[in-house]
Each structure stands twice: as C-alpha cells, then as structure tokens.
Amino acid sequence: RSPELLFYVDTTEQLFGQCVLLSESKTDGSFLIHHFLSFFLKAQCKVCFLGLVQSFSHYSTVAREKGQLVFFEGLRNSLDMLLPESDASDAEPQPLSFLRWPSTDLRNLFDFVNSSLSQSENDMSRWASPVLLIDDLSVLLSLGVNPTAVLDFIHYCRMAVCSKQQGNMVTLVHNEDDLGDEDCDLVLHALTHQSSLILQVHGLNTGYCRDVHGQIQLRWKDKFQLKRDHTHVFQYKVHDKGVSFFAPGTSSAVL
Amino acid sequence: MLSEVITGSEGGEGFVLIKDCVQCGGRGLLKSFIKAALLRNETVHVFEFEISQEEMYSGLTDGTSSSLVFHNGYTDPLNWISNEKPFDFSIQSIKSQIDQSKDKESEAKNVILVLDSLSWLLHHIPITDVCQLLQEPKRKESTVKRIIALMHSELHDQGIVGSVSHMANTVVTLSPIPEFTTVNWEVDPYAIGETVQRKKSGKVNREEECYTVQKDFSLIIHHDLHNRKQAIPKPDNTAQVDPAANLTFNLRLSEEERHAKERLSLPFTFSEKNQKMDWESIVGS
C-alpha cells in the first residue's frame, strides 16, 4: 500500500471527527500543513486556516472555490492589534485580543474559528465536513499565552469542530524535548493524549541530506483506548509541488 | 489484584487513582470500573471534561440506565458559548450535585464518583480544593463511597502527582508493554498496570499485571507476561560452510615447508653471507 494512501485514511468513516497532531522536531514540518490543506480542499471541505506564522501568499497557490477557505492571517492581524489605526476596532472582539491583554484567554480566537466553520443550511449542502488547520500552535506560547489557555482553546475547537460537526482538525506544534521547555512539553503531551492521529516529523540524526529530508512516524490511536497504537515510519523528500514518501532506506537515490 | 479492585471486592471504599501516560491511555480501564459498578447497580456520577457524552456512553450504556448520572463538563465548562447552559465545576457545585442523589432511606454511602479527568480539574481549580474533594469518601456525612479518577502523569509536576497519589487508597499506574515481548497472544495485550493498594491496617500490597480491556469493558489479565518475554529469535542457521575448504593456497605449513622457509635467506636482509645489500637480485638483472 503506498504511503500516500495511508495518509488519506482507509475509509470515508475515518475522515470524520479526527483530531490530528503534527509535531516537528529539528526540522520544518509545515510541508504537511500544505499537504493537508490541498487534501481537504480537494475533498470539498470548508477550511478555516489559522495561519499564524506565514502570510497568505505562502499558501495561495492551492486551488479552492470561492468561500471554501477562511484564512486568518495572524501576522497582518497582529500588527493591526498592536498598532490600531482607530478606536473603532475596540468595538468588535478581536481574535488576537490576547496580544494587548496577555492575561486573558483565547476565547475571541475560538469565536472566530466557531463562526467561520458553523455551517449554515447553504453550507451544509455545498461543503463536506469542516476542517480547522493551525500553523502553528507553539507560536501562541512564544507570545506569552498561558499553556492552560492554549489547551482550553484547543478543547473548545475540538468540541466544536470534531465532536459537534464531525469535522477534522490538524494542529502543528514544535517538539523540542531536549530544551526542557515545560510549557511546550505540557501542550505537546496534552495534545498527544487527545489526538486520534499523530504525525511526528524528525530531521535525520545524521544531518542534512539532499535526497531524504527527514523521517515521519505515523501513530494511529484506538478511539476507545482498548487497543495499542499502530505506528508506521516513512522517510520523505519535499519537492516543489509536493512531497514523496517512501519506506526507510528506499529513497530513489539509493535504490 | 486489578480485577479485585475493579469489582470492589476488597471493601471497595476510598479513592482509586488511575495514572496513564501518552503511550497507553487509561480511559478503557476507567470505563471498565464504571461498567463493573453499573453491573452491581451502584449509582455512578461521571464528571466528564475530556470527551463527549456519546463517546463516554459508547459501549457502556444506551443512556437509559438511571444508575449512571452524566455531568457534562466537556461541551462548555468555561461558559464561552452563549446559548449553552454554563457548567459549574467548583467543588461546592460538584458536592451539591452528588448530594441530590442521596439515599434518603438509609444513611449508607452509595455514590461512586468518577472524574475524567482529574488532570483537567487540577489545571482549572486550586489543588487544595481538589484535595478536599478527594477526601469525600472519608467524611461520614458524605454520600460518596468511592472516587475513581483518571490522571495523565506527564501533565503535572512530580510534586502534584506524588501528593495526589499519596491521598489514594489504590493507585494503578499504566506503562507500555516492553518491545521485546513476542506476539503469540490470543488477545492482544494493551498495557501493564502496577496496582499499589494501601490497606487500613497499614499493609501495602503491590502487583504488576498485563491487561486488556475488551469491547464490553470486561477485563482480561494476561498471567504469563514473564514467560512470554523472549529475546528476538535468531534466524535459522543453515549448514555452516567451511570457509577454509577449496582454497587455492595453503593456510598451514607442513614441518618440512616450515624448515625450508626458515632456511631461506632473503636477498634484502643482512647476514654473514651478504655483507651488503644484493641489489641485483632484488631488482633483477
């Protein structure tokens, strides 16, 4: 079975209500975000994308229909928050309000996600289940948000998207377990407990390689915690137009 | 020992703590406890913060049992959604909700309190309040006979994990099956549970068992974990080929050959015969 198919899940049943965790360690895992973005757009899902680290143009090459993708451009919005042009912006709750008042929660950000993905009658006939993509969650911790507030935000997203609407959610976090960053570790462990599919992306221990960019471990968890996790390991190479996956040691450069 | 703790045959009172880890979740085991309590017709109050009601009920009950009281702390515990009923998870509120099902005829304690998860509560209420709640089975006036709580060990300081464990009568700590265990099981094992039980007499019992929770939430204990620990079997050794056979050269010298070799004087060595290097024989004429 080709590795790409494994990503795309076996049956349509598995396409619903999945909470997917992408963790990147010593490498850039955002190619997976691109991968999932095009996959879900092709599958006719309505997508809410919290792009907190890249501008929209970075992703805009992906084909989509009008109204299918709600892109929240964190970089531009944060600037508007920190340097407001007028006081009128205070009237409406802002998704990134925590930037000005760091001790508060991420409720406004959740409200933005919830309203973007609540399906009206029209939407329900037009789009398949809703999808939330977050790139990436660790930046919220870097901005000073309390890890419990981050976890509460994820809790509500998972409740609203995965449980209530049987949609899917894909979250990217950094995994720097050798740094001893307790906040990062807490968020990573909590999400590992809650997620149904975990993709861990590692750079190769031997360093940079032209033909093999890294290794990825897929971990499928049993929904009811009655069976042990299923794991698969692949290596990958990122191309201009996508990614290729292959079993370890079978890179086309080697064979 | 784990089976006896689940069936409550050891008095069944007090606080049972299930500590899981990222490799093996404890919710299956928690539901096994709930199922056993429902089969004994005990009143079970589940305070759920991590999964939806449908997920919790799945396989456990069809929702018609009056013995199972579900408190939904998952949908909107923090009151972020305006048209949902707010959920008060303060300790006073939890206690008053439990007291409502007090058995008015007898003074007997009859409530099993299930917390899924204790980790969520510890992140949202002060630990002192949580500890107060965990003491409920010890209070005479309380209706709570037993508390069963699920805790995710990696999400807390070791100090907090230690304090909470210390308050428990029974602690079940889960760890993953070791890699080298072979796979000849009739039923695939799930995890290893180490049960530590502290009795009123002060005696401490400890047992490590390999278990699986089935789809109907009954428990299977795999008794021969240690026997099944085998090293990875060596591949079958095919008939050893003698590498010294069929050589085109001699590996060993016979006695005569050895003497002949020792007698041979080499052209580039000094000896009585060759007072100087014999270049011609080295280079060739």
PDB file of C-alpha atoms in Angstrom, chain A residues 17 105-111 114 146 148-164 166 182 185-194 198 219 221-229, chain B residues 20-29 31 49-52 55 58 73-82 84 120 123-124 150 152-157 177-178 185 188-191 212-215 217:
ATOM      1  CA  GLY A  17     -14.077  13.709  13.731  1.00  0.00           C
ATOM      2  CA  ASP A 105      -7.866  33.624  27.395  1.00  0.00           C
ATOM      3  CA  LEU A 106      -8.161  32.761  23.692  1.00  0.00           C
ATOM      4  CA  ARG A 107     -11.950  32.965  23.705  1.00  0.00           C
ATOM      5  CA  ASN A 108     -12.072  35.566  20.931  1.00  0.00           C
ATOM      6  CA  LEU A 109      -9.863  33.412  18.725  1.00  0.00           C
ATOM      7  CA  PHE A 110     -12.198  30.481  19.332  1.00  0.00           C
ATOM      8  CA  ASP A 111     -15.230  32.648  18.494  1.00  0.00           C
ATOM      9  CA  ASN A 114     -16.502  28.820  15.512  1.00  0.00           C
ATOM     10  CA  ASN A 146      -0.511  30.569  29.320  1.00  0.00           C
ATOM     11  CA  THR A 148      -3.688  26.177  30.111  1.00  0.00           C
ATOM     12  CA  ALA A 149      -5.286  28.929  27.977  1.00  0.00           C
ATOM     13  CA  VAL A 150      -3.852  27.286  24.833  1.00  0.00           C
ATOM     14  CA  LEU A 151      -5.251  23.916  25.933  1.00  0.00           C
ATOM     15  CA  ASP A 152      -8.661  25.434  26.688  1.00  0.00           C
ATOM     16  CA  PHE A 153      -8.701  26.939  23.189  1.00  0.00           C
ATOM     17  CA  ILE A 154      -7.878  23.563  21.641  1.00  0.00           C
ATOM     18  CA  HIS A 155     -10.520  21.915  23.863  1.00  0.00           C
ATOM     19  CA  TYR A 156     -13.222  24.202  22.506  1.00  0.00           C
ATOM     20  CA  CYS A 157     -12.021  23.826  18.910  1.00  0.00           C
ATOM     21  CA  ARG A 158     -12.048  20.040  19.226  1.00  0.00           C
ATOM     22  CA  MET A 159     -15.512  20.145  20.797  1.00  0.00           C
ATOM     23  CA  ALA A 160     -16.958  22.467  18.166  1.00  0.00           C
ATOM     24  CA  VAL A 161     -15.258  21.036  15.081  1.00  0.00           C
ATOM     25  CA  CYS A 162     -14.626  17.337  15.784  1.00  0.00           C
ATOM     26  CA  SER A 163     -17.359  16.372  18.256  1.00  0.00           C
ATOM     27  CA  LYS A 164     -20.236  18.638  17.261  1.00  0.00           C
ATOM     28  CA  GLN A 166     -17.751  15.569  12.913  1.00  0.00           C
ATOM     29  CA  GLU A 182       7.833  22.863  30.368  1.00  0.00           C
ATOM     30  CA  ASP A 185       6.042  19.825  26.753  1.00  0.00           C
ATOM     31  CA  LEU A 186       2.748  20.264  28.584  1.00  0.00           C
ATOM     32  CA  VAL A 187       0.909  21.321  25.417  1.00  0.00           C
ATOM     33  CA  LEU A 188       2.512  18.557  23.379  1.00  0.00           C
ATOM     34  CA  HIS A 189       1.682  15.819  25.905  1.00  0.00           C
ATOM     35  CA  ALA A 190      -1.882  17.013  26.407  1.00  0.00           C
ATOM     36  CA  LEU A 191      -2.491  17.081  22.649  1.00  0.00           C
ATOM     37  CA  THR A 192      -0.911  13.635  22.298  1.00  0.00           C
ATOM     38  CA  HIS A 193      -3.493  12.312  24.772  1.00  0.00           C
ATOM     39  CA  GLN A 194      -6.378  13.939  22.877  1.00  0.00           C
ATOM     40  CA  ILE A 198      -0.149  11.789  15.494  1.00  0.00           C
ATOM     41  CA  ARG A 219       0.709   6.870  15.069  1.00  0.00           C
ATOM     42  CA  LYS A 221      -4.607   5.654  18.202  1.00  0.00           C
ATOM     43  CA  ASP A 222      -7.574   3.491  19.061  1.00  0.00           C
ATOM     44  CA  LYS A 223     -10.556   5.720  19.720  1.00  0.00           C
ATOM     45  CA  PHE A 224     -11.646   3.885  22.874  1.00  0.00           C
ATOM     46  CA  GLN A 225      -8.131   3.186  24.200  1.00  0.00           C
ATOM     47  CA  LEU A 226      -8.694  -0.566  24.081  1.00  0.00           C
ATOM     48  CA  LYS A 227      -6.001  -1.425  21.536  1.00  0.00           C
ATOM     49  CA  ARG A 228      -2.387  -0.397  21.285  1.00  0.00           C
ATOM     50  CA  ASP A 229      -1.279   2.306  18.865  1.00  0.00           C
TER      51      ASP A 229
ATOM     52  CA  ASP B  20      -1.867   6.833  32.488  1.00  0.00           C
ATOM     53  CA  CYS B  21       0.764   8.020  30.029  1.00  0.00           C
ATOM     54  CA  VAL B  22       0.923   9.137  26.406  1.00  0.00           C
ATOM     55  CA  GLN B  23       1.748   5.626  25.164  1.00  0.00           C
ATOM     56  CA  CYS B  24      -1.197   3.964  26.888  1.00  0.00           C
ATOM     57  CA  GLY B  25      -4.360   5.812  27.799  1.00  0.00           C
ATOM     58  CA  GLY B  26      -6.358   4.823  30.865  1.00  0.00           C
ATOM     59  CA  ARG B  27      -9.865   5.584  29.681  1.00  0.00           C
ATOM     60  CA  GLY B  28     -10.584   1.985  28.710  1.00  0.00           C
ATOM     61  CA  LEU B  29      -9.712   0.895  32.232  1.00  0.00           C
ATOM     62  CA  LYS B  31     -14.811   2.564  31.739  1.00  0.00           C
ATOM     63  CA  PHE B  49     -14.304  17.039  30.890  1.00  0.00           C
ATOM     64  CA  GLU B  50     -12.370  15.446  28.040  1.00  0.00           C
ATOM     65  CA  ILE B  51     -14.698  13.583  25.705  1.00  0.00           C
ATOM     66  CA  SER B  52     -18.280  13.949  24.545  1.00  0.00           C
ATOM     67  CA  GLU B  55     -18.033   8.809  23.301  1.00  0.00           C
ATOM     68  CA  SER B  58     -20.358   4.210  23.631  1.00  0.00           C
ATOM     69  CA  GLY B  73     -18.154  19.324  31.629  1.00  0.00           C
ATOM     70  CA  TYR B  74     -16.961  18.883  28.046  1.00  0.00           C
ATOM     71  CA  THR B  75     -19.280  20.998  25.923  1.00  0.00           C
ATOM     72  CA  ASP B  76     -18.934  24.333  27.686  1.00  0.00           C
ATOM     73  CA  PRO B  77     -17.115  24.239  31.014  1.00  0.00           C
ATOM     74  CA  LEU B  78     -15.866  27.826  30.764  1.00  0.00           C
ATOM     75  CA  ASN B  79     -19.123  29.410  29.578  1.00  0.00           C
ATOM     76  CA  TRP B  80     -17.744  30.539  26.212  1.00  0.00           C
ATOM     77  CA  ILE B  81     -20.835  29.564  24.248  1.00  0.00           C
ATOM     78  CA  SER B  82     -23.750  31.845  24.899  1.00  0.00           C
ATOM     79  CA  GLU B  84     -25.301  26.602  26.235  1.00  0.00           C
ATOM     80  CA  TRP B 120      -8.414  18.798  33.804  1.00  0.00           C
ATOM     81  CA  HIS B 123      -5.474  22.723  35.714  1.00  0.00           C
ATOM     82  CA  HIS B 124      -8.601  24.710  36.494  1.00  0.00           C
ATOM     83  CA  LEU B 150      -8.042   9.333  35.741  1.00  0.00           C
ATOM     84  CA  HIS B 152      -2.335  11.961  32.940  1.00  0.00           C
ATOM     85  CA  SER B 153       1.065  11.791  34.644  1.00  0.00           C
ATOM     86  CA  GLU B 154       3.037  13.893  32.140  1.00  0.00           C
ATOM     87  CA  LEU B 155       0.762  16.891  32.529  1.00  0.00           C
ATOM     88  CA  HIS B 156       1.756  17.752  36.097  1.00  0.00           C
ATOM     89  CA  ASP B 157       4.749  18.427  38.302  1.00  0.00           C
ATOM     90  CA  ILE B 177       4.265  -3.346  27.016  1.00  0.00           C
ATOM     91  CA  PRO B 178       8.035  -3.791  26.541  1.00  0.00           C
ATOM     92  CA  TRP B 185      -1.182 -13.821  22.344  1.00  0.00           C
ATOM     93  CA  ASP B 188      -3.510  -8.609  22.146  1.00  0.00           C
ATOM     94  CA  PRO B 189      -2.328  -7.123  25.474  1.00  0.00           C
ATOM     95  CA  TYR B 190      -2.863  -3.408  25.983  1.00  0.00           C
ATOM     96  CA  ALA B 191      -0.659  -2.230  28.837  1.00  0.00           C
ATOM     97  CA  THR B 212      -6.561  -5.849  28.106  1.00  0.00           C
ATOM     98  CA  VAL B 213      -9.975  -4.227  28.353  1.00  0.00           C
ATOM     99  CA  GLN B 214     -12.413  -5.835  25.936  1.00  0.00           C
ATOM    100  CA  LYS B 215     -15.069  -4.100  23.844  1.00  0.00           C
ATOM    101  CA  PHE B 217     -15.285  -3.302  29.104  1.00  0.00           C
TER     102      PHE B 217
END
